[in-house]
Structures are given as structure tokens and as C-alpha cells.
Short mmCIF file of C-alpha atoms in Angstrom, two decimals:
data_model
loop_
_atom_site.label_atom_id
_atom_site.label_comp_id
_atom_site.label_asym_id
_atom_site.label_seq_id
_atom_site.Cartn_x
_atom_site.Cartn_y
_atom_site.Cartn_z
CA UNK L 1 5.19 -26.45 -19.43
CA UNK L 2 2.64 -28.28 -17.30
CA UNK L 3 1.74 -26.72 -13.97
CA UNK L 4 -0.87 -27.94 -11.54
CA UNK L 5 -1.68 -25.32 -8.93
CA UNK L 6 -3.93 -27.69 -7.01
CA UNK L 7 -0.80 -29.65 -6.14
CA UNK L 8 1.06 -26.44 -5.27
CA UNK L 9 3.85 -27.28 -7.69
CA UNK L 10 4.61 -23.58 -8.08
CA UNK L 11 5.72 -23.36 -4.46
CA UNK L 12 8.51 -25.94 -4.82
CA UNK L 13 12.20 -25.01 -5.02
CA UNK L 14 12.45 -26.78 -8.38
CA UNK L 15 9.73 -24.54 -9.83
CA UNK L 16 11.43 -21.44 -8.44
CA UNK L 17 14.80 -22.28 -9.96
CA UNK L 18 13.72 -23.83 -13.26
CA UNK L 19 10.55 -21.98 -14.21
CA UNK L 20 9.79 -18.76 -12.39
CA UNK L 21 11.48 -17.08 -9.42
CA UNK L 22 8.24 -15.27 -8.52
CA UNK L 23 6.44 -18.63 -8.02
CA UNK L 24 3.28 -17.17 -9.53
CA UNK L 25 1.36 -17.14 -12.81
CA UNK L 26 1.34 -15.86 -15.46
CA UNK L 27 4.87 -16.27 -16.80
CA UNK L 28 6.32 -17.22 -20.17
CA UNK L 29 9.36 -19.06 -21.45
CA UNK L 30 10.18 -17.78 -24.93
CA UNK L 31 13.03 -20.20 -25.64
CA UNK L 32 15.52 -19.20 -22.95
CA UNK L 33 13.86 -15.86 -22.15
CA UNK L 34 11.74 -15.96 -18.99
CA UNK L 35 9.26 -13.19 -18.20
CA UNK L 36 6.64 -12.56 -15.51
CA UNK L 37 3.96 -9.92 -14.91
CA UNK L 38 0.94 -9.97 -17.22
CA UNK L 39 1.27 -6.40 -18.56
CA UNK L 40 5.00 -6.82 -19.28
CA UNK L 41 4.23 -10.15 -21.03
CA UNK L 42 1.45 -8.58 -23.11
CA UNK L 43 3.74 -5.80 -24.28
CA UNK L 44 6.60 -8.20 -25.05
CA UNK L 45 4.36 -10.52 -27.08
CA UNK L 46 2.93 -7.53 -28.92
CA UNK L 47 6.43 -6.40 -29.93
CA UNK L 48 7.88 -9.80 -30.72
CA UNK L 49 4.98 -11.58 -32.36
CA UNK L 50 2.43 -8.92 -33.16
CA UNK L 51 -0.98 -8.53 -31.57
CA UNK L 52 -4.06 -7.26 -33.40
CA UNK L 53 -3.90 -3.48 -33.76
CA UNK L 54 -7.42 -3.35 -32.30
CA UNK L 55 -6.24 -5.00 -29.05
CA UNK L 56 -3.07 -2.99 -28.40
CA UNK L 57 -2.44 -0.24 -30.96
CA UNK L 58 1.06 0.61 -32.17
CA UNK L 59 0.32 4.34 -32.47
CA UNK L 60 2.12 6.12 -29.62
CA UNK L 61 -0.80 8.15 -28.23
CA UNK L 62 -3.35 5.36 -28.70
CA UNK L 63 -1.02 2.91 -26.93
CA UNK L 64 -0.34 5.41 -24.13
CA UNK L 65 -4.07 5.62 -23.35
CA UNK L 66 -4.29 1.82 -23.06
CA UNK L 67 -1.17 1.84 -20.86
CA UNK L 68 -2.82 4.51 -18.68
CA UNK L 69 -5.55 2.02 -17.80
CA UNK L 70 -3.18 -0.97 -17.46
CA UNK L 71 -1.12 0.95 -14.89
CA UNK L 72 -4.15 2.36 -13.02
CA UNK L 73 -5.55 -1.19 -12.94
CA UNK L 74 -3.03 -2.59 -10.39
CA UNK L 75 -3.88 -0.42 -7.38
CA UNK L 76 -7.56 -0.12 -8.21
CA UNK L 77 -9.39 -2.92 -10.05
CA UNK L 78 -6.86 -5.64 -9.22
CA UNK L 79 -6.12 -4.62 -5.63
CA UNK L 80 -9.70 -4.13 -4.52
CA UNK L 81 -11.48 -6.87 -6.46
CA UNK L 82 -8.99 -9.71 -6.30
CA UNK L 83 -6.04 -9.20 -3.96
CA UNK L 84 -8.13 -7.99 -1.01
CA UNK L 85 -10.66 -10.77 -1.56
CA UNK L 86 -7.94 -13.34 -0.88
CA UNK L 87 -7.00 -11.55 2.31
CA UNK L 88 -10.09 -12.92 3.97
CA UNK L 89 -11.05 -15.94 1.88
CA UNK L 90 -8.48 -18.68 1.68
CA UNK L 91 -10.03 -21.62 -0.20
CA UNK L 92 -7.49 -23.98 1.36
CA UNK L 93 -8.69 -23.31 4.91
CA UNK L 94 -12.43 -22.87 4.37
CA UNK L 95 -12.44 -20.35 7.22
CA UNK L 96 -15.40 -18.00 7.47
CA UNK L 97 -14.57 -14.34 6.81
CA UNK L 98 -14.64 -11.68 9.50
CA UNK L 99 -17.91 -9.78 8.98
CA UNK L 100 -16.36 -6.36 9.56
CA UNK L 101 -13.60 -7.13 7.07
CA UNK L 102 -16.23 -8.33 4.64
CA UNK L 103 -18.14 -5.04 4.81
CA UNK L 104 -14.95 -2.98 4.47
CA UNK L 105 -13.98 -5.02 1.42
CA UNK L 106 -17.43 -4.66 -0.22
CA UNK L 107 -17.23 -0.91 0.33
CA UNK L 108 -13.81 -0.74 -1.38
CA UNK L 109 -15.18 -2.79 -4.30
CA UNK L 110 -18.10 -0.36 -4.70
CA UNK L 111 -15.75 2.64 -4.59
CA UNK L 112 -13.67 1.00 -7.34
CA UNK L 113 -16.77 0.25 -9.43
CA UNK L 114 -17.82 3.92 -9.06
CA UNK L 115 -14.38 4.96 -10.33
CA UNK L 116 -14.56 2.60 -13.32
CA UNK L 117 -17.94 4.05 -14.27
CA UNK L 118 -16.82 7.63 -13.71
CA UNK L 119 -13.23 7.60 -15.00
CA UNK L 120 -13.33 4.98 -17.74
CA UNK L 121 -16.84 4.21 -18.97
CA UNK L 122 -18.43 7.65 -18.62
CA UNK L 123 -17.93 8.86 -22.17
CA UNK L 124 -17.57 5.68 -24.19
CA UNK L 125 -18.65 2.07 -24.51
CA UNK L 126 -15.38 0.40 -23.53
CA UNK L 127 -12.62 1.18 -21.02
CA UNK L 128 -10.42 3.09 -23.49
CA UNK L 129 -12.83 4.12 -26.24
CA UNK L 130 -15.62 2.79 -28.39
CA UNK L 131 -13.94 -0.51 -29.29
CA UNK L 132 -12.75 -3.37 -27.11
CA UNK L 133 -9.02 -3.51 -26.25
CA UNK L 134 -6.76 -5.42 -23.85
CA UNK L 135 -7.80 -2.92 -21.17
CA UNK L 136 -11.31 -4.43 -21.22
CA UNK L 137 -9.87 -7.93 -20.89
CA UNK L 138 -7.71 -7.00 -17.90
CA UNK L 139 -10.62 -5.20 -16.21
CA UNK L 140 -13.27 -7.87 -16.93
CA UNK L 141 -11.16 -10.74 -15.60
CA UNK L 142 -10.79 -9.04 -12.20
CA UNK L 143 -14.43 -7.97 -12.03
CA UNK L 144 -15.45 -11.63 -12.48
CA UNK L 145 -13.49 -12.73 -9.39
CA UNK L 146 -15.67 -11.53 -6.46
CA UNK L 147 -18.57 -13.73 -7.65
CA UNK L 148 -16.57 -16.60 -6.12
CA UNK L 149 -17.43 -15.13 -2.72
CA UNK L 150 -21.13 -14.86 -3.56
CA UNK L 151 -20.89 -11.09 -4.09
CA UNK L 152 -21.50 -9.75 -7.59
CA UNK L 153 -20.01 -6.24 -7.86
CA UNK L 154 -21.94 -5.29 -11.01
CA UNK L 155 -25.39 -6.09 -9.64
CA UNK L 156 -27.64 -3.05 -10.14
CA UNK L 157 -24.99 -1.24 -12.17
CA UNK L 158 -26.54 -1.22 -15.64
CA UNK L 159 -23.68 0.50 -17.44
CA UNK L 160 -21.12 -1.94 -16.09
CA UNK L 161 -23.42 -4.91 -16.69
CA UNK L 162 -23.96 -3.89 -20.30
CA UNK L 163 -20.20 -3.45 -20.80
CA UNK L 164 -19.34 -6.80 -19.18
CA UNK L 165 -21.99 -8.66 -21.18
CA UNK L 166 -20.63 -7.12 -24.35
CA UNK L 167 -17.08 -8.30 -23.50
CA UNK L 168 -18.35 -11.78 -22.59
CA UNK L 169 -20.47 -12.16 -25.74
CA UNK L 170 -17.77 -10.99 -28.12
CA UNK L 171 -15.19 -13.34 -26.65
CA UNK L 172 -17.25 -16.47 -26.13
CA UNK L 173 -16.68 -19.42 -26.15
CA UNK L 174 -13.06 -18.66 -25.15
CA UNK L 175 -14.12 -16.29 -22.36
CA UNK L 176 -16.39 -18.87 -20.71
CA UNK L 177 -13.69 -21.53 -20.99
CA UNK L 178 -11.21 -19.21 -19.26
CA UNK L 179 -13.75 -18.62 -16.47
CA UNK L 180 -14.80 -22.25 -15.93
CA UNK L 181 -13.30 -22.38 -12.44
CA UNK L 182 -14.69 -18.96 -11.41
CA UNK L 183 -18.17 -19.89 -12.71
CA UNK L 184 -18.08 -23.26 -10.94
CA UNK L 185 -17.30 -21.69 -7.54
CA UNK L 186 -19.82 -18.85 -8.15
CA UNK L 187 -22.55 -21.45 -8.90
CA UNK L 188 -21.80 -23.24 -5.60
CA UNK L 189 -22.09 -19.90 -3.77
CA UNK L 190 -25.42 -19.11 -5.47
CA UNK L 191 -26.78 -22.58 -4.58
CA UNK L 192 -25.79 -22.15 -0.93
CA UNK L 193 -27.95 -19.00 -0.76
CA UNK L 194 -31.13 -20.93 -1.71
CA UNK A 14 0.85 24.49 -15.34
CA UNK A 15 1.08 25.63 -11.74
CA UNK A 16 -0.36 23.33 -9.10
CA UNK A 17 -0.20 23.85 -5.37
CA UNK A 18 -1.15 20.70 -3.49
CA UNK A 19 -0.99 22.47 -0.15
CA UNK A 20 -4.02 24.44 -1.26
CA UNK A 21 -5.70 21.26 -2.53
CA UNK A 22 -6.17 22.77 -5.96
CA UNK A 23 -6.15 19.29 -7.48
CA UNK A 24 -9.41 18.45 -5.72
CA UNK A 25 -11.39 21.26 -7.35
CA UNK A 26 -13.88 20.68 -10.17
CA UNK A 27 -11.94 23.09 -12.37
CA UNK A 28 -8.77 20.99 -12.02
CA UNK A 29 -10.73 17.80 -12.79
CA UNK A 30 -12.23 19.20 -15.98
CA UNK A 31 -9.32 21.26 -17.28
CA UNK A 32 -6.22 19.40 -16.17
CA UNK A 33 -6.64 15.82 -14.99
CA UNK A 34 -9.76 13.75 -14.37
CA UNK A 35 -7.86 11.54 -11.87
CA UNK A 36 -7.14 14.59 -9.66
CA UNK A 37 -3.71 13.22 -8.86
CA UNK A 38 -0.07 13.67 -9.88
CA UNK A 39 1.84 12.93 -11.99
CA UNK A 40 0.15 13.87 -15.26
CA UNK A 41 1.30 15.57 -18.45
CA UNK A 42 -0.19 17.85 -21.07
CA UNK A 43 1.66 17.33 -24.34
CA UNK A 44 -0.12 20.06 -26.32
CA UNK A 45 -3.69 18.74 -26.29
CA UNK A 46 -2.76 15.21 -25.25
CA UNK A 47 -3.37 14.52 -21.53
CA UNK A 48 -1.88 11.48 -19.83
CA UNK A 49 -1.74 10.13 -16.27
CA UNK A 50 0.01 7.22 -14.53
CA UNK A 51 3.78 7.48 -14.10
CA UNK A 52 4.72 4.29 -15.97
CA UNK A 53 2.46 5.12 -18.93
CA UNK A 54 3.96 8.64 -19.00
CA UNK A 55 7.53 7.31 -18.89
CA UNK A 56 6.85 4.99 -21.82
CA UNK A 57 5.11 7.70 -23.83
CA UNK A 58 7.94 10.22 -23.31
CA UNK A 59 10.47 7.53 -24.20
CA UNK A 60 8.68 6.88 -27.54
CA UNK A 61 7.90 10.49 -28.41
CA UNK A 62 10.99 12.33 -27.26
CA UNK A 63 13.59 9.66 -26.61
CA UNK A 64 15.03 8.73 -23.23
CA UNK A 65 18.62 7.61 -22.67
CA UNK A 66 19.05 3.99 -23.77
CA UNK A 67 20.62 3.31 -20.36
CA UNK A 68 17.43 4.39 -18.55
CA UNK A 69 14.83 2.54 -20.63
CA UNK A 70 16.33 0.39 -23.41
CA UNK A 71 14.66 0.06 -26.80
CA UNK A 72 15.70 -3.58 -27.23
CA UNK A 73 12.58 -5.74 -26.79
CA UNK A 74 13.92 -8.21 -24.21
CA UNK A 75 15.90 -5.60 -22.28
CA UNK A 76 12.80 -3.35 -22.14
CA UNK A 77 10.60 -6.30 -21.11
CA UNK A 78 12.80 -6.95 -18.06
CA UNK A 79 12.47 -3.31 -16.96
CA UNK A 80 8.70 -3.52 -17.55
CA UNK A 81 8.63 -6.67 -15.39
CA UNK A 82 9.84 -4.63 -12.42
CA UNK A 83 7.65 -1.58 -13.22
CA UNK A 84 4.54 -3.80 -13.17
CA UNK A 85 5.60 -5.77 -10.07
CA UNK A 86 6.28 -2.43 -8.36
CA UNK A 87 2.61 -1.37 -8.01
CA UNK A 88 1.35 -4.13 -5.73
CA UNK A 89 4.62 -4.57 -3.87
CA UNK A 90 6.98 -1.61 -3.37
CA UNK A 91 4.36 1.07 -3.96
CA UNK A 92 1.46 -0.56 -2.15
CA UNK A 93 3.37 -1.53 0.99
CA UNK A 94 5.77 1.38 1.35
CA UNK A 95 3.63 4.34 0.33
CA UNK A 96 -0.08 3.59 -0.11
CA UNK A 97 -0.46 1.67 3.16
CA UNK A 98 1.53 4.29 5.03
CA UNK A 99 -1.10 6.90 4.16
CA UNK A 100 -3.83 4.59 5.44
CA UNK A 101 -2.80 5.34 8.99
CA UNK A 102 -0.94 8.66 8.76
CA UNK A 103 -2.90 11.57 7.43
CA UNK A 104 -0.76 14.71 7.75
CA UNK A 105 -3.86 16.88 7.58
CA UNK A 106 -5.34 15.42 10.79
CA UNK A 107 -2.20 14.80 12.83
CA UNK A 108 -3.90 11.77 14.36
CA UNK A 109 -1.71 9.19 16.08
CA UNK A 110 -1.55 5.82 14.34
CA UNK A 111 -3.13 2.68 15.77
CA UNK A 112 -0.22 0.66 17.24
CA UNK A 113 -1.49 -2.68 15.92
CA UNK A 114 -1.88 -1.22 12.44
CA UNK A 115 1.60 0.24 12.74
CA UNK A 116 3.14 -3.16 13.51
CA UNK A 117 1.19 -4.84 10.68
CA UNK A 118 2.40 -2.17 8.27
CA UNK A 119 6.05 -2.48 9.38
CA UNK A 120 5.84 -6.25 8.87
CA UNK A 121 4.50 -5.80 5.33
CA UNK A 122 7.32 -3.32 4.60
CA UNK A 123 9.91 -5.84 5.82
CA UNK A 124 8.35 -8.61 3.70
CA UNK A 125 8.58 -6.32 0.67
CA UNK A 126 12.20 -5.42 1.47
CA UNK A 127 13.00 -9.16 1.71
CA UNK A 128 11.42 -9.65 -1.73
CA UNK A 129 13.41 -6.78 -3.26
CA UNK A 130 16.64 -8.27 -1.93
CA UNK A 131 15.71 -11.81 -2.98
CA UNK A 132 13.97 -11.23 -6.33
CA UNK A 133 15.69 -8.14 -7.68
CA UNK A 134 19.02 -7.42 -6.02
CA UNK A 135 20.22 -10.97 -5.37
CA UNK A 136 22.35 -11.42 -8.46
CA UNK A 137 23.22 -7.89 -9.49
CA UNK A 138 23.98 -4.39 -8.28
CA UNK A 139 20.78 -2.68 -9.50
CA UNK A 140 17.11 -3.72 -9.75
CA UNK A 141 17.33 -4.95 -13.36
CA UNK A 142 21.03 -5.62 -13.86
CA UNK A 143 24.42 -4.09 -13.24
CA UNK A 144 23.56 -0.59 -14.37
CA UNK A 145 20.99 1.89 -13.09
CA UNK A 146 17.67 2.16 -14.97
CA UNK A 147 14.25 3.73 -14.44
CA UNK A 148 13.38 0.67 -12.33
CA UNK A 149 15.85 1.90 -9.68
CA UNK A 150 14.30 5.37 -9.74
CA UNK A 151 10.78 4.04 -9.27
CA UNK A 152 11.90 1.72 -6.45
CA UNK A 153 14.11 4.26 -4.64
CA UNK A 154 11.45 6.99 -4.57
CA UNK A 155 9.00 4.69 -2.75
CA UNK A 156 11.63 3.33 -0.37
CA UNK A 157 12.38 6.91 0.74
CA UNK A 158 8.76 7.52 1.79
CA UNK A 159 8.46 5.63 5.11
CA UNK A 160 11.21 7.77 6.68
CA UNK A 161 8.50 10.43 6.96
CA UNK A 162 6.93 8.26 9.68
CA UNK A 163 10.22 7.88 11.54
CA UNK A 164 10.71 4.31 10.27
CA UNK A 165 13.64 3.63 7.93
CA UNK A 166 12.99 0.37 6.05
CA UNK A 167 16.60 -0.09 4.93
CA UNK A 168 18.14 0.15 8.41
CA UNK A 169 20.35 -2.90 8.98
CA UNK A 170 19.94 -4.05 5.37
CA UNK A 171 23.42 -3.51 3.98
CA UNK A 172 22.70 -4.64 0.42
CA UNK A 173 19.72 -2.31 0.13
CA UNK A 174 21.58 0.53 1.85
CA UNK A 175 24.51 0.20 -0.54
CA UNK A 176 22.13 0.15 -3.54
CA UNK A 177 20.15 3.19 -2.32
CA UNK A 178 23.31 5.20 -1.57
CA UNK A 179 24.57 4.41 -5.04
CA UNK A 180 21.32 5.68 -6.62
CA UNK A 181 21.35 8.81 -4.43
CA UNK A 182 25.01 9.61 -5.15
CA UNK A 183 24.74 9.16 -8.90
CA UNK A 184 21.67 11.36 -9.14
CA UNK A 185 22.58 14.16 -6.77
CA UNK A 186 21.97 17.09 -6.58
CA UNK A 187 18.71 16.43 -8.49
CA UNK A 188 17.77 13.50 -6.26
CA UNK A 189 18.10 15.51 -3.04
CA UNK A 190 16.12 18.37 -4.56
CA UNK A 191 13.31 15.96 -5.47
CA UNK A 192 13.30 14.65 -1.90
CA UNK A 193 13.42 18.00 -0.09
CA UNK A 194 9.94 17.56 1.39
CA UNK A 195 10.53 13.92 2.41
CA UNK A 196 13.88 14.81 4.03
CA UNK A 197 12.33 17.76 5.89
CA UNK A 198 9.59 15.62 7.45
CA UNK A 199 12.07 12.77 8.16
CA UNK A 200 14.35 15.24 10.00
CA UNK A 201 11.41 16.39 12.17
CA UNK A 202 10.66 12.76 13.02
CA UNK A 203 14.29 12.07 13.92
CA UNK A 204 14.40 15.17 16.15
CA UNK A 205 11.24 14.10 17.98
CA UNK A 206 12.96 10.84 18.95
CA UNK A 207 15.77 12.64 20.80
#
């Protein structure tokens, strides 16, 4: 179904009733079955339609270790890198952020980056082992977000930079296409620093 | 394995290396397989050892709708009712909370309670339908937490109160045993109001 967020279609009553009661993306309509929440969707698609074994393994223990990251992700990577960012930057108002809030947020991003290096990337090349899985996709997509504020959380972190470049390179050109909007805003931020 | 949080055993290096690198609960050791994150653990136990069909169904669509709540839970019920509570109440310091922060937190709890009523309990008796599932357990355990601060988030919310009483009654005496600590602190708070 078409959905244009610039026009705030998702906030209408029609959208809520017909498409998705959460009024957010992502969501799917699989015939008459409606589902929200990216991790729940990933797992449903994997069961119903198959997903490469390398992305989300069917083996119980292997899958559990991917799930461990996907669940940790919400209150760590996602909360600190994306959700909190929007608490002080609302692109619809153009308001300047509170400088104290900005510093607190940057600190929480750095703490999260430390945890990702220490808990997930310490002993292997990717988040859940030595090959790329959906866990890397979920993590990378959040870590890209803060660049829209002019703050790059991986700057000076060589391990994380090497990991992120590896994810980007393996998934291009699709990855760059998916990040067109993020890259466009990040480029504007970089230009404004000159 | 024994673990006494009052003695902060989980913060020792030995605990980190031998038991759980996240230094948090819950976690399991299934022989030599170590796993953290409650939702990942639930799913693993369900696959490996079976879990009543009524708690976490095996049917793909039925399971997906439970997963939808379990994923939504992190950044809504859990974040606003438990995680944010600990941001201003640290039982080890006994410091009084900042009154502005307290009001902001109560507002975010009420917004979350509104969402639970509107998105999850509007059309049926339990979170994911007309029977109790793991989604109700995850939700109820977080909704119990704020009472430790003297603030009961379900007060005056008859739909939520009826749902929570139903969960409590069906699961007692195990439910009350699991909430012994919460109920003890909540009783102290209530007494201090008199």
C-alpha cells in the first residue's frame, strides 16, 4: 500500500482503522493478516516464506543467540541512538536542541557504543558471530541515524567503523538506497559545519 | 546457580566471566549454553522444552501476534514503567526524587497506560485475545513495579484493574510469591502516606 509520511497520512483515522492501529512503520498486510513491530515481522516472514539460513538460522541455539541481540537492541541501540535523538530534534519544528540535553544524549550514545564493542563485537567480526546476520542489519540501521544530527557515533572507533563498512559494502547498492534520506540530511549537516 | 543481588554479586568480574557477560537477570545456563534477555529465553525454552500452547502458541500467525506485543513491550511498558522509574529512585542512595522529573515520569506512565487500554485491551479481555498468554505475564510484571514508589498506575482505570486482578487471581499463589519484594516495598510506601 502507498504511504507518504511527509503528508502525515499515517496519523489519519482512516490509516489507523484500515492499515495499522499503531500508526507507525513498519507493518505488513499478508492478505488479511496485519502485523507490526519489525522483529515480530522478521520472525513471521522467516517462518511463512523462508529467509536465508545465514540471516536468521532455524537451529534453536543459533536462533536464540540472534534473538538475544534483537531483544537487547530495543532498550540499548534503538533507545539511545534513535528514540532519544527525536526527543530533542523534531524536523518539523526546526527548533535548536537544548545544549545540556545534547551532551547527555551524546554521552548515552557513547555508553551504548562501548557496550556494543564490549558485549557484541569483542570476540568476533559481526554482532552474533563471524558472519553477518539480521542482528547486524538491525544494529547498523540505528547506528546510521545520529549522523542526521551532525554527530557520527562511530568516529574514532576503529572496530565499529570496520564492522559498519563491512555491512555497508556487502549490502550495497541496496543499503545506500535504503539510507538515501539519512545520507541526504547528514550531508546537509556536514555542509553547515564548513 | 545461587545469586544474591543484595550483595551485588552480579557486578563482580567472576560473575561476568563465569555466568553472564551482561551482569543482569534473567539469564539461563542450559548445560553449556548461556542465554540472556527474557523474550529470547522464553522462545528458546518454548522450542527446546515445550511451553503450554495456551501460553505461547506454535501456530505462526498466533505466535506472531504474541511476538508483536513482546516487541512493543520494551520501548513502552518496560521503558516507561520500570526503566524510567529507576532513573530517579535508587534504593541504594535513598535520595528524594526531583519533583519535576516525578511529574514527567507519571505523565509518561499514564500515556503508556492509555496505549495499553487503546491498543491491546480495547477489543478483548487479555493483551493478545480472550485468553491469558505470556504477553499478559510480561505486561503485568512491569505494571506492578511503580507501586514501589507509592504510585499505582492502574488506580481509577477499571478495565486495567479488572485485567490485572484476573491475571493475579489465575496465577496465585505463584504470582504473589514472585511479587513478595514488590509488595513489601509497596506496603512501606502506603504506610508512609498515613
